[in-house]
mmCIF file of C-alpha atoms in Angstrom:
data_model
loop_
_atom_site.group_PDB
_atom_site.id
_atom_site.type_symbol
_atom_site.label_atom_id
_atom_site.label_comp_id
_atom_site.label_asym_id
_atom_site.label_seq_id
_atom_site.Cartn_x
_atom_site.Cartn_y
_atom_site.Cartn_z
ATOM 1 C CA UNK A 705 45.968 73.220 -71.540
ATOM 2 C CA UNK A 706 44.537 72.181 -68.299
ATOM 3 C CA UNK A 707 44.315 74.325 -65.711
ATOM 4 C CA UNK A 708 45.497 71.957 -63.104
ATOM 5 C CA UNK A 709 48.812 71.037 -64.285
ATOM 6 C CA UNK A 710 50.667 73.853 -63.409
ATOM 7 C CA UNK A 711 49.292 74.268 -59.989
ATOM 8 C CA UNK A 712 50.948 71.005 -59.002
ATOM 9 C CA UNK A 713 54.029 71.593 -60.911
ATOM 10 C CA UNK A 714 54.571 74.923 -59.134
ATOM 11 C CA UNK A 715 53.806 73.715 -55.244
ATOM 12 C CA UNK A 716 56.406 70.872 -56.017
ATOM 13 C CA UNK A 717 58.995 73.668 -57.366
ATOM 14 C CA UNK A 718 58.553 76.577 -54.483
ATOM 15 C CA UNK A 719 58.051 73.924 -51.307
ATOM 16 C CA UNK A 720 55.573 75.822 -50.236
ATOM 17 C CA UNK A 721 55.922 75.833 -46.466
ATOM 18 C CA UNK A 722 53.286 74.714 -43.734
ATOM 19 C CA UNK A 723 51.464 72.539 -42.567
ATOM 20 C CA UNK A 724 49.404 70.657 -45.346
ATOM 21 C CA UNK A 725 45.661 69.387 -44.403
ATOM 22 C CA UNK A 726 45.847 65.713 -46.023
ATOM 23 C CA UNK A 727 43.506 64.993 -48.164
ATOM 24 C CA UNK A 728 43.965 61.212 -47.515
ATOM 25 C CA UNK A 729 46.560 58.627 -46.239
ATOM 26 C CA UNK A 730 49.798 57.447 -48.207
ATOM 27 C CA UNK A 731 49.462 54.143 -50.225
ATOM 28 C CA UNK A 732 52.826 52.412 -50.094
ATOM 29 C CA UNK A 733 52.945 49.473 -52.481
ATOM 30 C CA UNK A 734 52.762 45.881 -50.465
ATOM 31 C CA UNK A 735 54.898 43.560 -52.288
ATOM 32 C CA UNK A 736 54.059 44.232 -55.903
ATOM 33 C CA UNK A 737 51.211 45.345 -57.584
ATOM 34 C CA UNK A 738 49.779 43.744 -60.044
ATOM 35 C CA UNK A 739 49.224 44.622 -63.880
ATOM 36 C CA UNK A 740 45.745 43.513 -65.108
ATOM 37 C CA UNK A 741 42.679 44.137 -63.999
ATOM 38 C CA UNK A 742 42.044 40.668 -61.848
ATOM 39 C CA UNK A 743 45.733 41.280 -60.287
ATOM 40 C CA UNK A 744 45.205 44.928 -59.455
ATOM 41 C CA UNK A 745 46.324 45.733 -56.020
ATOM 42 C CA UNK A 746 43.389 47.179 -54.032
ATOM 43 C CA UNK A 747 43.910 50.853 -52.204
ATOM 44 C CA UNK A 748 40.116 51.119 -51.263
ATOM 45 C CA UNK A 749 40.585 50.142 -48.049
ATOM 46 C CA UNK A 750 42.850 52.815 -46.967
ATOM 47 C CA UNK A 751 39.394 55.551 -48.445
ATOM 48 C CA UNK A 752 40.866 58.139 -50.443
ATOM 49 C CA UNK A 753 44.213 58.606 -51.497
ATOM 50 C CA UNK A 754 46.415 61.411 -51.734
ATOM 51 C CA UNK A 755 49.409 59.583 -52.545
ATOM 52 C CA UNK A 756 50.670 56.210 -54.223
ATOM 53 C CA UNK A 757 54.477 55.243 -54.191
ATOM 54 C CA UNK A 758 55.993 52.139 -55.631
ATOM 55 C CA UNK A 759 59.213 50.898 -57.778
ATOM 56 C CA UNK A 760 59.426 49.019 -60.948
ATOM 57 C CA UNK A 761 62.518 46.885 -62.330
ATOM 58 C CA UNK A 762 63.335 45.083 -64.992
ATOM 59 C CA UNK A 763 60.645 42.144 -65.886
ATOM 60 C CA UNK A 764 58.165 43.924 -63.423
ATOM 61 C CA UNK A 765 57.543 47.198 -65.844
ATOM 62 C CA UNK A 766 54.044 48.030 -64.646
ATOM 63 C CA UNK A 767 52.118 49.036 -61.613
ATOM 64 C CA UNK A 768 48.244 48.546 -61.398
ATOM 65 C CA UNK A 769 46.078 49.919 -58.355
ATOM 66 C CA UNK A 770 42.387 50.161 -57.607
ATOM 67 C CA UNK A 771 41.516 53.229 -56.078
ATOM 68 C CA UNK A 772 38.387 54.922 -55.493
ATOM 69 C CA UNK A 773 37.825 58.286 -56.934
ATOM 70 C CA UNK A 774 34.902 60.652 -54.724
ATOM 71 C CA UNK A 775 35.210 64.114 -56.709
ATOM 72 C CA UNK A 776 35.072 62.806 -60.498
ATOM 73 C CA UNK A 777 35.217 66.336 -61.739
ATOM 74 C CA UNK A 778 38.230 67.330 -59.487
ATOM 75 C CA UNK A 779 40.419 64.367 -60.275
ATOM 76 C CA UNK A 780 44.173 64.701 -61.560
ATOM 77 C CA UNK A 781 46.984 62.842 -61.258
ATOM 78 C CA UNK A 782 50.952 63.357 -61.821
ATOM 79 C CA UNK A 783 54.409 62.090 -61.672
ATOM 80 C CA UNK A 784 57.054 64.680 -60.714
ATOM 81 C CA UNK A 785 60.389 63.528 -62.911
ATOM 82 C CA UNK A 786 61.609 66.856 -62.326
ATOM 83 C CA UNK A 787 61.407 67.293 -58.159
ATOM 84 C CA UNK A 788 63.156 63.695 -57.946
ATOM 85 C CA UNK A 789 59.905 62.267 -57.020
ATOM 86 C CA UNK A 790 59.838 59.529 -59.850
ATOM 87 C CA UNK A 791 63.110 57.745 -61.022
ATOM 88 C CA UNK A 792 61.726 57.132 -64.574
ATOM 89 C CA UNK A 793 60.317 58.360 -67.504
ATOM 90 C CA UNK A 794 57.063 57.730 -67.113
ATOM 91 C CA UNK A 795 53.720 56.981 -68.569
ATOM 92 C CA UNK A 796 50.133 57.291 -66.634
ATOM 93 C CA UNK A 797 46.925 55.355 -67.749
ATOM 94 C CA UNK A 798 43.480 55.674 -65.927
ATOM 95 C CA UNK A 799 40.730 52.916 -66.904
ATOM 96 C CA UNK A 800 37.328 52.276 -65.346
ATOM 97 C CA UNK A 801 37.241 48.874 -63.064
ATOM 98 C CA UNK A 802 36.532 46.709 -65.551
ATOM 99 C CA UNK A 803 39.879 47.883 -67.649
ATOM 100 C CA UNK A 804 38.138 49.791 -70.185
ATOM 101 C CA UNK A 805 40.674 53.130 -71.083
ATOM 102 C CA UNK A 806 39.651 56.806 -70.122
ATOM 103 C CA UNK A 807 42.933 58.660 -69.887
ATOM 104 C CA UNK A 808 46.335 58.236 -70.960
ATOM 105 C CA UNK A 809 49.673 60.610 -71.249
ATOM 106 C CA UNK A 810 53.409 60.397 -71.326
ATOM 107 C CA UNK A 811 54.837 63.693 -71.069
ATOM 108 C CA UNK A 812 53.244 66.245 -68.716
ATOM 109 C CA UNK A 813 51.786 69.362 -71.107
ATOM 110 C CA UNK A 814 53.333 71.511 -68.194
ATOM 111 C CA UNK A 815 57.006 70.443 -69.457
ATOM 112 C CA UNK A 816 59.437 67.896 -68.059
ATOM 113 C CA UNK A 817 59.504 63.584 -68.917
ATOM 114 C CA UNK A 818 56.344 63.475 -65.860
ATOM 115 C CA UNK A 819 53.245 62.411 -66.981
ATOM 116 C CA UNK A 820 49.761 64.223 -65.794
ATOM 117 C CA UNK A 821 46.287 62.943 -66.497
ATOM 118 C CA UNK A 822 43.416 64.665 -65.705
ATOM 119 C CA UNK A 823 39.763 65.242 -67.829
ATOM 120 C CA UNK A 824 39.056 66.111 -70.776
ATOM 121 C CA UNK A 825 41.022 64.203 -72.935
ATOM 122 C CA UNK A 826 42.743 66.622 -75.813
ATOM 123 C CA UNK A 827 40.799 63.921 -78.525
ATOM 124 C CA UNK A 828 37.788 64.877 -76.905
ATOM 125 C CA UNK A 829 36.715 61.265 -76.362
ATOM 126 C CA UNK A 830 36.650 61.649 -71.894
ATOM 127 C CA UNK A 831 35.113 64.900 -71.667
ATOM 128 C CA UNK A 832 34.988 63.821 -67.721
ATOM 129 C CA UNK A 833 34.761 60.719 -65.949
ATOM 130 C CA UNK A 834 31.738 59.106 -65.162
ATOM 131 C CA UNK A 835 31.351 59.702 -61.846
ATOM 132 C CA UNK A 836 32.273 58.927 -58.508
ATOM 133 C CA UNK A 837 34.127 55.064 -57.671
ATOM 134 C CA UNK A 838 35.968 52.569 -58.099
ATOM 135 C CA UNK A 839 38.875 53.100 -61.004
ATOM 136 C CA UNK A 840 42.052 51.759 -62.209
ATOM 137 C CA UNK A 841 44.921 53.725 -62.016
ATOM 138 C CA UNK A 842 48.412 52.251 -63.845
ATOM 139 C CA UNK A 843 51.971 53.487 -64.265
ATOM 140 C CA UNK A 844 54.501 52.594 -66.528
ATOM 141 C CA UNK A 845 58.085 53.428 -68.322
ATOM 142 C CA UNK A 846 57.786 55.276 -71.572
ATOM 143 C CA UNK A 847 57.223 53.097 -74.223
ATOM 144 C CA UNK A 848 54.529 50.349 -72.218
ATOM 145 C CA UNK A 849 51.687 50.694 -73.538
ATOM 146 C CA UNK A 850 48.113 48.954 -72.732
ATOM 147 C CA UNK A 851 47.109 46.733 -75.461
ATOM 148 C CA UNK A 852 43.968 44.199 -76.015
ATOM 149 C CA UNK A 853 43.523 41.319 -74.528
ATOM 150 C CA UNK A 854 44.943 39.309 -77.357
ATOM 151 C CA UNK A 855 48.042 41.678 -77.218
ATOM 152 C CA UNK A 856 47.927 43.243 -80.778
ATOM 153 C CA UNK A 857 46.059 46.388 -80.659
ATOM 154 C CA UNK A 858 46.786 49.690 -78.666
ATOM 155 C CA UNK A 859 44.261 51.192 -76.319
ATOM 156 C CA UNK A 860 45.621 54.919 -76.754
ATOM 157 C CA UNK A 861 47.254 56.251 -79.805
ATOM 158 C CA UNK A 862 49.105 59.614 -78.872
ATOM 159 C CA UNK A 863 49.741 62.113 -81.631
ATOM 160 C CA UNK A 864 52.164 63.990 -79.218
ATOM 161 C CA UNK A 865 53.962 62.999 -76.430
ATOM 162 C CA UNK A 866 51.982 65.571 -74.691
ATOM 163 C CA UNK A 867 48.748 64.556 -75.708
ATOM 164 C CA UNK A 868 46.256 63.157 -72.735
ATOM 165 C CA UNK A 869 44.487 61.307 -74.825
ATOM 166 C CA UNK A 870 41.084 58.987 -74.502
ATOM 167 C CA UNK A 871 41.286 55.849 -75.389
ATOM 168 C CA UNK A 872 41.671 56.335 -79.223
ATOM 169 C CA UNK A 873 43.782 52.912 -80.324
ATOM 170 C CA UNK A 874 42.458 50.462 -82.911
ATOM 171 C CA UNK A 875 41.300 48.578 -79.258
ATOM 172 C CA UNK A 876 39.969 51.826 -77.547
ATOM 173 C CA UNK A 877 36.779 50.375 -76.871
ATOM 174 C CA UNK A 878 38.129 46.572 -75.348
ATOM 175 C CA UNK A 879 39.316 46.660 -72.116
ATOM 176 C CA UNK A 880 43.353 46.011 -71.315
ATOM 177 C CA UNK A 881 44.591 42.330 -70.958
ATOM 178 C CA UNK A 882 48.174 43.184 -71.463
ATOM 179 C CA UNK A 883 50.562 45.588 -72.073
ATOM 180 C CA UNK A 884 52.971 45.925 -75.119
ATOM 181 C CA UNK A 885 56.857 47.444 -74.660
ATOM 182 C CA UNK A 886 60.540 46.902 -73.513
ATOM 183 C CA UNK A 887 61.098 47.768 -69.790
ATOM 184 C CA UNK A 888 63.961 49.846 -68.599
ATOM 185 C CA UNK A 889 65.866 50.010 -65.481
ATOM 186 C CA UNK A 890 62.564 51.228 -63.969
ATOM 187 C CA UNK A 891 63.263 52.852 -59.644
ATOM 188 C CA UNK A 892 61.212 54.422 -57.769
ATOM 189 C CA UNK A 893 57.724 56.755 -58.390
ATOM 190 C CA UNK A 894 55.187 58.837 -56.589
ATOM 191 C CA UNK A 895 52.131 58.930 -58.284
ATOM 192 C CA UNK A 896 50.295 62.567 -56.638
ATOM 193 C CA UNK A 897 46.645 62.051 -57.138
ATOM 194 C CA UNK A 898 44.147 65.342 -56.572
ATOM 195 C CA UNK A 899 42.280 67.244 -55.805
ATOM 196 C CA UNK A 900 44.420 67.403 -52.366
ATOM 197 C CA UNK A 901 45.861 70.893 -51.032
ATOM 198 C CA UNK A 902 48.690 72.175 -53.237
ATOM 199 C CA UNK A 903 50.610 73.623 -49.904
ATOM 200 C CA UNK A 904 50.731 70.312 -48.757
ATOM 201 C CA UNK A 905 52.307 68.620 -52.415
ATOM 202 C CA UNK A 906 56.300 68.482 -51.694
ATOM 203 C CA UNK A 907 55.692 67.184 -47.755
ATOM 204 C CA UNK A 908 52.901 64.651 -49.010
ATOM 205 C CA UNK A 909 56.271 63.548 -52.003
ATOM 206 C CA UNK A 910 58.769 63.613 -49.392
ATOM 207 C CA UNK A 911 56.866 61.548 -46.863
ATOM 208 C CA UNK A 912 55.973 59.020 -49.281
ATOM 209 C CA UNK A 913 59.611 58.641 -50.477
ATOM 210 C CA UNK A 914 61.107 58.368 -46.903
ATOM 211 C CA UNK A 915 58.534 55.643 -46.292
ATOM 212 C CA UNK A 916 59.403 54.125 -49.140
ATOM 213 C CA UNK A 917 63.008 54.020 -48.287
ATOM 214 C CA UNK A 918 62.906 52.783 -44.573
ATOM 215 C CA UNK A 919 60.534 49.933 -46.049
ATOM 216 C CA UNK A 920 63.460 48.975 -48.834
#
């Protein structure tokens, strides 16, 4: 079990209340992001983020940013299905920036249809990320999953729908050219990236989503 999950989990449950030190500003996706690695919408401008919201609908059934990652070792990242900060069932996927696959889940270990990546993998292939920079972070319904660039082989193969797994597919060592899946009805997501203050969680998810909303 990782250690960080239920951390995050719990600060979005109680609403801890204060005032949160920000770790980093909001990312609101412009338009719509992309989904490969050369259509990627770029975050790195904005330095390093806390938070990352966005919607997906039908035909537009992933989400692909660059962000840059400073604390390797620290880094997690989460849906909340549960506190109404994702509309979906989701999936998370972290690749390096040239698309090749270092972390994957669908359900959060924690409990609940959120998703929650974070190092080591439970295969044991990312013991930790390699270090500070640029990554790729994607999100996606349940059942979108990256594939090769000639769309027939899996990155990640999960054994449970818990599992964050390394990128253990028959294509775990291409990058991703495409992804492979039916899209749902999609709505909106927060993706909550760490490490960021865990008093600060539910006003950092509630901020994003009002944003969100004023700008739909």
């Amino acid at each position: 079990m990782h250690e960080f999950a239920h951390p995050l989990l719990l600060s979005f449950a109680l609403g801890v209340v204060g005032t949160p030190a920000l770790a980093g500003p909001d990312w609101l996706e412009t338009l719509d992001a992309g989904r490969t690695v050369l259509t990627a919408q770029d975050t790195t401008g904005a330095g390093v983020l806390s938070t990352i919201a966005g919607s997906l609908s039908p035909g537009d059934g992933e989400d692909v940013f660059l962000i840059e990652i400073q604390d390797h070792l620290g880094f997690a990242a989460t849906t909340m299905v549960t506190a109404g900060a994702t509309e979906f069932d989701s999936q998370l996927w972290l690749f390096d920036m040239d698309g090749f696959g270092l972390l994957g889940n669908d359900d959060d270990p924690a409990g609940g249809v959120g998703s929650f990546i974070a190092a080591p993998s439970d295969d044991g292939l990312t013991l930790e990320l390699p270090g500070p920079g640029l990554y790729l972070i994607a999100i996606t319904e349940k059942g979108n999953v990256p594939v090769s660039q000639n769309g027939l082989f899996p990155l990640f193969s999960f054994r449970s729908p818990t599992e964050i797994s390394g990128p253990d597919g028959f294509a775990g060592g291409d990058p991703f050219g495409e992804w492979s899946g039916e899209t749902g009805a999609g709505g909106q997501y927060v993706i909550l990236i760490a490490p960021t203050p865990g008093a600060g969680m539910l006003f950092l998810v509630a901020a994003a989503m009002g944003r969100r909303r004023r700008r739909g």
